Short mmCIF file of C-alpha atoms in Angstrom, two decimals:
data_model
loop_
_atom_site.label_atom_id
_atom_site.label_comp_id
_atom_site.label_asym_id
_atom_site.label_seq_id
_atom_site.Cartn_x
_atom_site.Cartn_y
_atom_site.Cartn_z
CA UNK A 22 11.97 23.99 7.23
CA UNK A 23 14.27 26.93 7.50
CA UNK A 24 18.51 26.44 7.98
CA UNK A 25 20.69 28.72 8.82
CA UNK A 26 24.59 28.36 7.50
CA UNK A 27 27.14 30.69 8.72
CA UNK A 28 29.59 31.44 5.93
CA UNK A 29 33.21 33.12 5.69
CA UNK A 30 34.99 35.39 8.11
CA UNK A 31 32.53 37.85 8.43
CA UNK A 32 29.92 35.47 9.40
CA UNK A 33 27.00 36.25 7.73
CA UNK A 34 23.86 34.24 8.24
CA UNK A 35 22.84 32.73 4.94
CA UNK A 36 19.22 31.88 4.94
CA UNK A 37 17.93 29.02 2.49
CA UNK A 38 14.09 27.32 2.90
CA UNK A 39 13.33 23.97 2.26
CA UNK A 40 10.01 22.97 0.28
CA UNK A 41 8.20 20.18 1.42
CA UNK A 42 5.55 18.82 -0.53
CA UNK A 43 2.99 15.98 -0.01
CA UNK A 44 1.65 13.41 -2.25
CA UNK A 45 -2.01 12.70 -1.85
CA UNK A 46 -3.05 9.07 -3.24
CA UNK A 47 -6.81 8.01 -2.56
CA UNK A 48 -9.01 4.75 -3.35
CA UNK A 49 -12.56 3.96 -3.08
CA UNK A 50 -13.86 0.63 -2.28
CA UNK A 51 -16.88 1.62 -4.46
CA UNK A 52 -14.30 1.46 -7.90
CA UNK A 53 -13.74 -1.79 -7.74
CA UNK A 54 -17.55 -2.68 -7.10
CA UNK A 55 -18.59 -0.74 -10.24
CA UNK A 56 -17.21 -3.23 -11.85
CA UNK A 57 -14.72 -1.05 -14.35
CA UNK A 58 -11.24 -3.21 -13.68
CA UNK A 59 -9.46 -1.13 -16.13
CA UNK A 60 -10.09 2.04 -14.51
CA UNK A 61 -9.51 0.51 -10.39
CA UNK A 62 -5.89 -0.32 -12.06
CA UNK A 63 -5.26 3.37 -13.31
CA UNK A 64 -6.27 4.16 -10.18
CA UNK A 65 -4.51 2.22 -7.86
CA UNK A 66 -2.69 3.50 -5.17
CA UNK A 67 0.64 1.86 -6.50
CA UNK A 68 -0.22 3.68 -10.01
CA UNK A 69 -1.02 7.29 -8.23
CA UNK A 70 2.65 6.92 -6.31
CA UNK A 71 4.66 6.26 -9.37
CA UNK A 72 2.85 8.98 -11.81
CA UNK A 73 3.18 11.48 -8.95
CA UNK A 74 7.04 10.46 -7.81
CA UNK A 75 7.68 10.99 -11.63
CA UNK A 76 6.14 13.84 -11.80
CA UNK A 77 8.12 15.39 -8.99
CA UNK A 78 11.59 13.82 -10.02
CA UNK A 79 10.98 16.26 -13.83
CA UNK A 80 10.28 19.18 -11.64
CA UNK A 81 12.95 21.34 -10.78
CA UNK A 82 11.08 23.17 -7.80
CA UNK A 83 10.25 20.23 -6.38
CA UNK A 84 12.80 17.27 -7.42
CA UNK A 85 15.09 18.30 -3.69
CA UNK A 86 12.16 19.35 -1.74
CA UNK A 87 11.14 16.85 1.44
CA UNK A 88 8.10 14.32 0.33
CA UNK A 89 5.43 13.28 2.54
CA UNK A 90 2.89 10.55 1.99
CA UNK A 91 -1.03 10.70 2.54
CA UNK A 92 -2.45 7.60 1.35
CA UNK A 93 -6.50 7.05 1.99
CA UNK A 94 -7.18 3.04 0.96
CA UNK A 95 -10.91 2.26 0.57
CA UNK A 96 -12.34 5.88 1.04
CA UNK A 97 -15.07 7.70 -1.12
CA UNK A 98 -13.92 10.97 -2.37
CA UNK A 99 -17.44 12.31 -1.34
CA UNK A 100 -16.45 12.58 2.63
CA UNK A 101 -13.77 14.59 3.69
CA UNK A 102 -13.75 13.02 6.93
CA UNK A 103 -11.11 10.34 5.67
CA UNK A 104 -7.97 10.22 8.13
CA UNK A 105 -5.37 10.82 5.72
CA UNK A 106 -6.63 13.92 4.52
CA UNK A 107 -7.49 15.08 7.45
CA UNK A 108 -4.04 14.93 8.75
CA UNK A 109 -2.55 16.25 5.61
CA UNK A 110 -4.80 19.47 5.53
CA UNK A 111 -3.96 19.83 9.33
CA UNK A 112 -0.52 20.13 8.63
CA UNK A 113 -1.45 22.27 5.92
CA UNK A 114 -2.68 24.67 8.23
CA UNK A 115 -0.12 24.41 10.62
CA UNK A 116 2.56 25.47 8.15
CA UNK A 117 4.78 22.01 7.74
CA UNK A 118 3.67 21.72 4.02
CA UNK A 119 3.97 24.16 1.54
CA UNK A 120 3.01 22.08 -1.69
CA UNK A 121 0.31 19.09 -2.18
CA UNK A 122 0.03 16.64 -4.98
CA UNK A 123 -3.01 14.15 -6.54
CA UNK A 124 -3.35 12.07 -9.22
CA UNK A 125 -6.30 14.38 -10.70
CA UNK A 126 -8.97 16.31 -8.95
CA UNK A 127 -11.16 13.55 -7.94
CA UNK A 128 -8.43 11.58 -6.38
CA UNK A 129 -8.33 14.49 -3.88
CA UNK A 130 -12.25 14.91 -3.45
CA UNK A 131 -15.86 14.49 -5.38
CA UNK A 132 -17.56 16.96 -3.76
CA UNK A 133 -17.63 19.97 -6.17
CA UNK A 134 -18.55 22.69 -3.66
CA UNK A 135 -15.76 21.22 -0.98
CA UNK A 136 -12.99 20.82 -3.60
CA UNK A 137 -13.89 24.38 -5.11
CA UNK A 138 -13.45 25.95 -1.66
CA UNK A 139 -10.09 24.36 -1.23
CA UNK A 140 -8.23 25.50 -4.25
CA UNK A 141 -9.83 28.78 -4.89
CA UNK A 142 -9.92 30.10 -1.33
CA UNK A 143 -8.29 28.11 1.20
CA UNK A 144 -4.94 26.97 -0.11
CA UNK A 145 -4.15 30.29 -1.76
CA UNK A 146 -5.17 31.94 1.61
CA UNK A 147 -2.51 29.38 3.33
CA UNK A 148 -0.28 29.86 0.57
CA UNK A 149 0.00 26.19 -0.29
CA UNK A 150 0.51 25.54 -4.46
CA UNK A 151 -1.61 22.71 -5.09
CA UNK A 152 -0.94 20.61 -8.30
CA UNK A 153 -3.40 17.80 -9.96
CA UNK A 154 -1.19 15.94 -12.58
CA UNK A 155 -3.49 14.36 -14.91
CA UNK A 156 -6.03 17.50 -15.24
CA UNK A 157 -2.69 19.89 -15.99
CA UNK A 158 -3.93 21.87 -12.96
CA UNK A 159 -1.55 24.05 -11.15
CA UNK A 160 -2.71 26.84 -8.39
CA UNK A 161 0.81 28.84 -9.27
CA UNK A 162 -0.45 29.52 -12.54
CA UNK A 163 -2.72 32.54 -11.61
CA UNK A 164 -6.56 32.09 -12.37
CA UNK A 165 -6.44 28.37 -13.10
CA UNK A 166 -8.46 27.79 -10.10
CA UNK A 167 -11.35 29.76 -10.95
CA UNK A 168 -11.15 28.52 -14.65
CA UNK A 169 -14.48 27.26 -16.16
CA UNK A 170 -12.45 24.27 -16.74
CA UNK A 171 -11.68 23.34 -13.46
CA UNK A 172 -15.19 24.06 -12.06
CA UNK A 173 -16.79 21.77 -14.90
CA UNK A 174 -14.19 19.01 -14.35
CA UNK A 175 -14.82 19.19 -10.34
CA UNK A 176 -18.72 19.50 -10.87
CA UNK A 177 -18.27 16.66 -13.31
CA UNK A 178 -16.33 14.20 -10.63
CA UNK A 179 -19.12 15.28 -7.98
CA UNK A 180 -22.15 13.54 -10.87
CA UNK A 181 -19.49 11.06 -11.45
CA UNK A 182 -19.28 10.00 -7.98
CA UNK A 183 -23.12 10.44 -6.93
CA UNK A 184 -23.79 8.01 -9.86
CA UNK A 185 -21.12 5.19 -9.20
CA UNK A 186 -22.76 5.61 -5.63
CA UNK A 187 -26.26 4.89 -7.10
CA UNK A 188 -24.92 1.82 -8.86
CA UNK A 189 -23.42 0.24 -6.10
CA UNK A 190 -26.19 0.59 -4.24
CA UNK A 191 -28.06 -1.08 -6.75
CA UNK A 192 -25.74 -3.83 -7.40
CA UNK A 193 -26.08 -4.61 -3.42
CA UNK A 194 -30.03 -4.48 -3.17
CA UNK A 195 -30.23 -6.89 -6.11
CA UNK A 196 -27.63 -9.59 -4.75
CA UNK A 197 -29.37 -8.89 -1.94
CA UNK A 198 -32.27 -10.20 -3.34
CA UNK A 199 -30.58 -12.96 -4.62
CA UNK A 200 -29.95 -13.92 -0.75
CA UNK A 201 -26.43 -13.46 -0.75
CA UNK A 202 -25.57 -12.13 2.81
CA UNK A 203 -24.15 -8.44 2.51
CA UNK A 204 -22.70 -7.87 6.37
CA UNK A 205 -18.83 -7.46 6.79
CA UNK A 206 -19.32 -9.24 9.88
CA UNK A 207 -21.40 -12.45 10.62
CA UNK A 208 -24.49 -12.33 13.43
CA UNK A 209 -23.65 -13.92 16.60
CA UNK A 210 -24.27 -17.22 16.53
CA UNK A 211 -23.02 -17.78 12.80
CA UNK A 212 -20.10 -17.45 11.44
CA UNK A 213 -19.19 -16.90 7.03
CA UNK A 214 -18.67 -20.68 5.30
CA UNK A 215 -15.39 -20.70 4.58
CA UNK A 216 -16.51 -21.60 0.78
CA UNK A 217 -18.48 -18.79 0.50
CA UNK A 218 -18.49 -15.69 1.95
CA UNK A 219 -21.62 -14.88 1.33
CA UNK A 220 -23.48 -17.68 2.91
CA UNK A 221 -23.50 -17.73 6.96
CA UNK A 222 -23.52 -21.34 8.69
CA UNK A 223 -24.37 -21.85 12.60
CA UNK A 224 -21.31 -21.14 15.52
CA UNK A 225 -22.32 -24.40 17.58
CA UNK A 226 -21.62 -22.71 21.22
CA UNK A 227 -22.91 -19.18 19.96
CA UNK A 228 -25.98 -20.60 18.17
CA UNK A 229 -26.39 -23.00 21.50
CA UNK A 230 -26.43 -19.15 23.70
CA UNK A 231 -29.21 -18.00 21.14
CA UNK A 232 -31.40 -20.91 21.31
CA UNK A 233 -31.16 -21.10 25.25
CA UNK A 234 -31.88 -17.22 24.94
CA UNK A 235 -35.21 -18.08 22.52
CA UNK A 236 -36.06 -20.80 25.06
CA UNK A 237 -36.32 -18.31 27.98
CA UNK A 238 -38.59 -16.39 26.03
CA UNK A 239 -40.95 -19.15 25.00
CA UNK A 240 -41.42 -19.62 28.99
CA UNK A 241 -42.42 -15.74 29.15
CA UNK A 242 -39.31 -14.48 30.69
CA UNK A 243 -38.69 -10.88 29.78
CA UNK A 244 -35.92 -9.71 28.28
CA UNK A 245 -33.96 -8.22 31.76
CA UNK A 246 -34.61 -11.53 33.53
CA UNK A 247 -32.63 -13.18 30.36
CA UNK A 248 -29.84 -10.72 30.62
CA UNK A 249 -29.62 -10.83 34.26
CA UNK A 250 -29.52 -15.06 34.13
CA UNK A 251 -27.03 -14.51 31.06
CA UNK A 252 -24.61 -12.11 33.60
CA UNK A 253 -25.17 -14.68 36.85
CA UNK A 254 -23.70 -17.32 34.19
CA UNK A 255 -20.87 -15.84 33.34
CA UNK A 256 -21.47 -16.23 29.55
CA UNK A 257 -19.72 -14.30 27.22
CA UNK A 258 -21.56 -11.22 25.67
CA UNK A 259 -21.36 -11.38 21.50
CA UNK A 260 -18.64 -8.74 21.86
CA UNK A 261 -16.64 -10.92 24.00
CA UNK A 262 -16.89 -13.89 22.35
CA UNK A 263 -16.26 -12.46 18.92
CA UNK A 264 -13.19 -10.61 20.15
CA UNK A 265 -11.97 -13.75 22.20
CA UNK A 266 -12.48 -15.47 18.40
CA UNK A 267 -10.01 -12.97 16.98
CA UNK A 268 -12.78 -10.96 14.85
CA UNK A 269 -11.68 -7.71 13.87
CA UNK A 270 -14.67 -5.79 14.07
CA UNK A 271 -15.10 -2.75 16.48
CA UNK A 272 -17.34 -1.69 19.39
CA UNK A 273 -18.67 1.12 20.74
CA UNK A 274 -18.91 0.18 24.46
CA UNK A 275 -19.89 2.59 27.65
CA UNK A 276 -17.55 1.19 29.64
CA UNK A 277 -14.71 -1.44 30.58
CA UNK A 278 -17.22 -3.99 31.79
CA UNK A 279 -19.59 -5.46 28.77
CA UNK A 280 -22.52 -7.38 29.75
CA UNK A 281 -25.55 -8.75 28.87
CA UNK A 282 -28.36 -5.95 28.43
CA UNK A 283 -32.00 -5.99 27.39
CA UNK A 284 -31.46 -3.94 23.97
CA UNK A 285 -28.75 -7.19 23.22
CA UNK A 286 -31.59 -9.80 24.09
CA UNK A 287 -34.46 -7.78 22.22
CA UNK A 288 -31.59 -7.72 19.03
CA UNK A 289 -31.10 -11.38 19.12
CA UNK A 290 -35.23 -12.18 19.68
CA UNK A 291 -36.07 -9.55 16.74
CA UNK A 292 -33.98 -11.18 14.44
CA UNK A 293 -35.19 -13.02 11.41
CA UNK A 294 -31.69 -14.12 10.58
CA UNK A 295 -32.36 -16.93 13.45
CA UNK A 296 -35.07 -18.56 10.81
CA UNK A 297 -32.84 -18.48 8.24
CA UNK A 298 -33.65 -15.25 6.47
CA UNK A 299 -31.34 -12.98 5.08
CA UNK A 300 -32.52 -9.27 6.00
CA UNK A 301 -30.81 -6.45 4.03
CA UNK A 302 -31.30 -2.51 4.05
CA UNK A 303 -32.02 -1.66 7.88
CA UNK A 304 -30.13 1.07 7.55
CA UNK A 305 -28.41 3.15 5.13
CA UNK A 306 -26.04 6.01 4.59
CA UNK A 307 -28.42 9.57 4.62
CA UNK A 308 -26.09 11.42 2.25
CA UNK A 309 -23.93 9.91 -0.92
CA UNK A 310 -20.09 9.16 0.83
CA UNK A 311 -21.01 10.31 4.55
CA UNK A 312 -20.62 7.68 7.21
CA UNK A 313 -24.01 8.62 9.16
CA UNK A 314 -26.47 6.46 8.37
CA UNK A 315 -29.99 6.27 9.46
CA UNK A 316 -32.60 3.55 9.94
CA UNK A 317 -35.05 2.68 7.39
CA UNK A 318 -38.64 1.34 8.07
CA UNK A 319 -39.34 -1.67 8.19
CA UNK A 320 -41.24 -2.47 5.44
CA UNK A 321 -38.40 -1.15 2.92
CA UNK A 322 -36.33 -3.79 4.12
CA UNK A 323 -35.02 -6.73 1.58
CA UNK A 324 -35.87 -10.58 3.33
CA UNK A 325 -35.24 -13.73 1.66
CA UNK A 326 -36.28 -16.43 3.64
CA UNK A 327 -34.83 -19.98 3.45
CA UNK A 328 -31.01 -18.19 2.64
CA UNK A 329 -28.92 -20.37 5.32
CA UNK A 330 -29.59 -23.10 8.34
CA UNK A 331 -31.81 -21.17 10.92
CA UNK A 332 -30.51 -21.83 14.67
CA UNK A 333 -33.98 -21.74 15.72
CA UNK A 334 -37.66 -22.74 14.54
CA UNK A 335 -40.29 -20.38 12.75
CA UNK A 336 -42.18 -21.62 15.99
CA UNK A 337 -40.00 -20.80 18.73
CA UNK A 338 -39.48 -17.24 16.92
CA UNK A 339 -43.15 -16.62 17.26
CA UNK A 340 -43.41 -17.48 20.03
CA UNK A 341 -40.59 -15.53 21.44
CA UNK A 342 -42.22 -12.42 19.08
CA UNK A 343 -45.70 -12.51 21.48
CA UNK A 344 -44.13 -12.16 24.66
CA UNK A 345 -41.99 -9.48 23.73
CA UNK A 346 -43.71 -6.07 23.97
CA UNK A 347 -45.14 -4.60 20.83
CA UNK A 348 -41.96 -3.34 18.55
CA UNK A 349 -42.68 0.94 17.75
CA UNK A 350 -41.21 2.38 15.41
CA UNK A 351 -40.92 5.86 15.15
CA UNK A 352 -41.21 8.31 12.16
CA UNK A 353 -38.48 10.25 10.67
CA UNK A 354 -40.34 13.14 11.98
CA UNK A 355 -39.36 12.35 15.72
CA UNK A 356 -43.29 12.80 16.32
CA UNK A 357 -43.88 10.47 19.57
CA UNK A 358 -40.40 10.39 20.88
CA UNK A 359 -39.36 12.47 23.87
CA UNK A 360 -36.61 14.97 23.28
CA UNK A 361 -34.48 13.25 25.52
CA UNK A 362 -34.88 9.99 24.69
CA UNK A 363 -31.52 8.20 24.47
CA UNK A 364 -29.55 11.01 25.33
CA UNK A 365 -29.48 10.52 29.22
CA UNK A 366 -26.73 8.05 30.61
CA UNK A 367 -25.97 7.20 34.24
CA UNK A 368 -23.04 8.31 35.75
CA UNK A 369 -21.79 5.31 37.12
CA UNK A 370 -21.84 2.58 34.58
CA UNK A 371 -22.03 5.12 31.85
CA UNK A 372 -25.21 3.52 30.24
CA UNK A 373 -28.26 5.00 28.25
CA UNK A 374 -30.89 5.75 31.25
CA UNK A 375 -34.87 3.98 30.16
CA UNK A 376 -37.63 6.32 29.57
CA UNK A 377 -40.78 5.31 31.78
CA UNK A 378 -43.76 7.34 30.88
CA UNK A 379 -46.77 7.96 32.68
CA UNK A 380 -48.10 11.18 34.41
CA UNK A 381 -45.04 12.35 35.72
CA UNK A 382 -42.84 10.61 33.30
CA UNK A 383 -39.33 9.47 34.65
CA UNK A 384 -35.69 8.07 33.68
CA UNK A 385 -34.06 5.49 35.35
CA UNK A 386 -31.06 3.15 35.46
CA UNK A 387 -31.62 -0.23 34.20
CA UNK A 388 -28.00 -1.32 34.72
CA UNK A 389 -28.65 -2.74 38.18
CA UNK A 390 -31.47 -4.93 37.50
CA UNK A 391 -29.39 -7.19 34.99
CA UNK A 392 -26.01 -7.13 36.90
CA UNK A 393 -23.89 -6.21 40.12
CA UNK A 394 -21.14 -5.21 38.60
CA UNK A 395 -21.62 -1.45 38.82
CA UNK A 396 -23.19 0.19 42.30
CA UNK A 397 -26.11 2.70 39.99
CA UNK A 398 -28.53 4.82 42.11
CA UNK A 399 -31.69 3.83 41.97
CA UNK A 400 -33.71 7.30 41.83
CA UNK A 401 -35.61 8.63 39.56
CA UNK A 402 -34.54 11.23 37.63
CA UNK A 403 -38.07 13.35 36.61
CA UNK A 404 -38.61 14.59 33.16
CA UNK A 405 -39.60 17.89 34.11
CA UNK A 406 -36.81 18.21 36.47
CA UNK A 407 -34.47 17.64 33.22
CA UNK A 408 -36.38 19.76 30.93
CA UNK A 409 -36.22 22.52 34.04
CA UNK A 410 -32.63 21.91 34.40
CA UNK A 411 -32.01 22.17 30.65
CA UNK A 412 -33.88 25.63 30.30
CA UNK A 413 -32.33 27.15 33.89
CA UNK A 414 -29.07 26.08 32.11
CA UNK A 415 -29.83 28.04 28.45
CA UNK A 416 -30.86 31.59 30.24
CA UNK A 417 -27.68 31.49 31.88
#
């Protein structure tokens, strides 16, 4: 921030710059489930604030300089895709801060190639001084950056965090196996006993929907003629009904208009959950503190059977398993699935297009046979005329 002051007769401009720093305070979830309670309290975001406001007050530079706040709660250090810091090194770049302050390195990021690229080459380039307390690191003292120190205390932090990672994943699997249930969010149909949060009892008018659902099934209904029934009935799709129940949990949804598909009946029919087991480990995070996770075969996965009241019999679930069509499951290869598999969506409603193979393979919109809502065309869109369309596009 720059002022300008006009001073005495003559009126010459007197320049003056304002420095404005920011204070970077992090927290991962995972501290607190390694189990080390003396070192989440050091940690805390409370403790970070005070150390760094100290810190600050005992520095002459930067005791009148304008403070901003960056605070990620419940973050791993290992993804730099957390919001905070995203805005803070956006502003960064865009000039509004000139200084930035953490706790120690780690607080500001556990990956050591990431965090090395940040204080040796992009904040000088930027011009930013960037200051980690605890370590005694400071950018405006020359080399420090490219110290052996530093890169042995970031590399260390990265092992740190890849280990705690390891641990926690651990910890999960084997209470897990204990049959404790590990979702944030209860299935439809169930909701968390309110004694303990890790045991799921049955939603009476949700669990009600899933054994009417199970009971179409066992008469050899497929799964669109149970969504399309669902839709004519005006019953509320889980989304609906766990939003209209005040859960806090968020959906990715192709349009204004939710209803009943056949991927949400095959979910519901698939699930062993409805028997009373507990399944754990269908999917998991592909790289230590990224948020893409992938799906994990099926045999890897943890059940316990017998965890919690099942809404439905082992019998009806059998039965409901024969007259669905044979569950595939491809390999992490991609070998057998088409490249454009789940990557086609109809204009209109917005939803993923089905695949029908054959001799001239095709994709289709499924939306209308399930609903009226939306007004899809009905034609066929030919893979080769994609696959055409798609190479026509690249030579251009």
């Amino acid at each position: 921030m720059i002022n300008a002051e006009r001073s005495g007769a003559a009126g010459a401009c007197t320049v003056s710059t304002r420095l404005t720093a920011a204070m970077y305070l992090r927290i991962s979830s995972e501290d607190s489930d390694a189990g080390n309670s003396a070192k989440t309290e050091s940690d805390s975001i409370a403790n970070q604030r005070s150390l760094l406001s100290a810190f600050i007050s005992r520095t002459p530079e930067l005791e009148s300089a304008d403070i901003l706040e960056f605070c990620d709660d419940g973050w791993s250090g290992k993804n730099f895709e957390r919001p905070a810091v995203r805005e803070m090194l956006e502003q960064a770049r865009n000039g509004n801060i000139q200084c930035i302050l953490v706790k120690d390195l780690s607080r500001f990021g556990r990956d050591y190639l990431e965090v090395g690229n940040y204080i040796s080459r992009i904040f000088p380039f930027l011009g930013i001084r960037f200051i980690a307390v605890n370590d005694h690191f400071d950018s405006s003292r020359g080399l420090e950056a490219d110290s052996l120190e530093t890169s042995f205390k970031t590399l260390f932090h990265d092992i740190y965090s890849r280990d705690i990672s390891r641990k926690v994943r651990e910890a999960k699997r084997f209470r897990a196996e204990r049959g404790e249930f590990m979702g944030s969010f209860a299935p439809y149909g169930y909701v968390k006993d309110p004694k303990d949060k890790k045991h799921l009892m049955p939603d009476p008018e949700a669990a009600e929907v899933v054994r009417c659902i199970f009971r179409m099934a066992g008469e050899k209904r497929d799964s669109t003629e149970i969504a399309r029934t669902l839709n004519a009935g005006c019953v509320p799709t889980p989304m609906q009904y766990k939003e209209a129940a005040g859960c806090s949990r968020t959906w990715l949804c192709a349009g204004e208009h939710n209803f009943w598909t056949k991927e949400t009946v095959n979910t519901i029919l698939r699930d062993e959950r409805y028997i009373g087991t507990n399944v754990f480990g269908r999917r998991m995070c592909d790289e230590i503190g990224k948020n893409h996770q992938v799906s994990v075969p099926r045999a890897e996965w943890i059940r316990v059977p017998g965890c919690h009241e099942g809404v439905v019999t082992e019998q009806e679930f059998a039965l409901a398993q024969e007259n669905l069509r044979e569950y595939r499951e491809y390999s992490k290869n991609g070998s057998g699935k088409r490249l454009f598999q789940k990557k086609v969506r109809c204009g209109v409603c917005g939803h993923i297009m089905y695949y029908f193979s054959g001799k001239k393979p095709y994709y289709v919109c499924n939306t209308p046979r399930v609903t009226d809502v939306f007004d899809c065309p009905g034609e066929r869109l030919m893979e080769k005329d994609l696959h055409d369309a798609v190479l026509d596009g690249l030579r251009t």
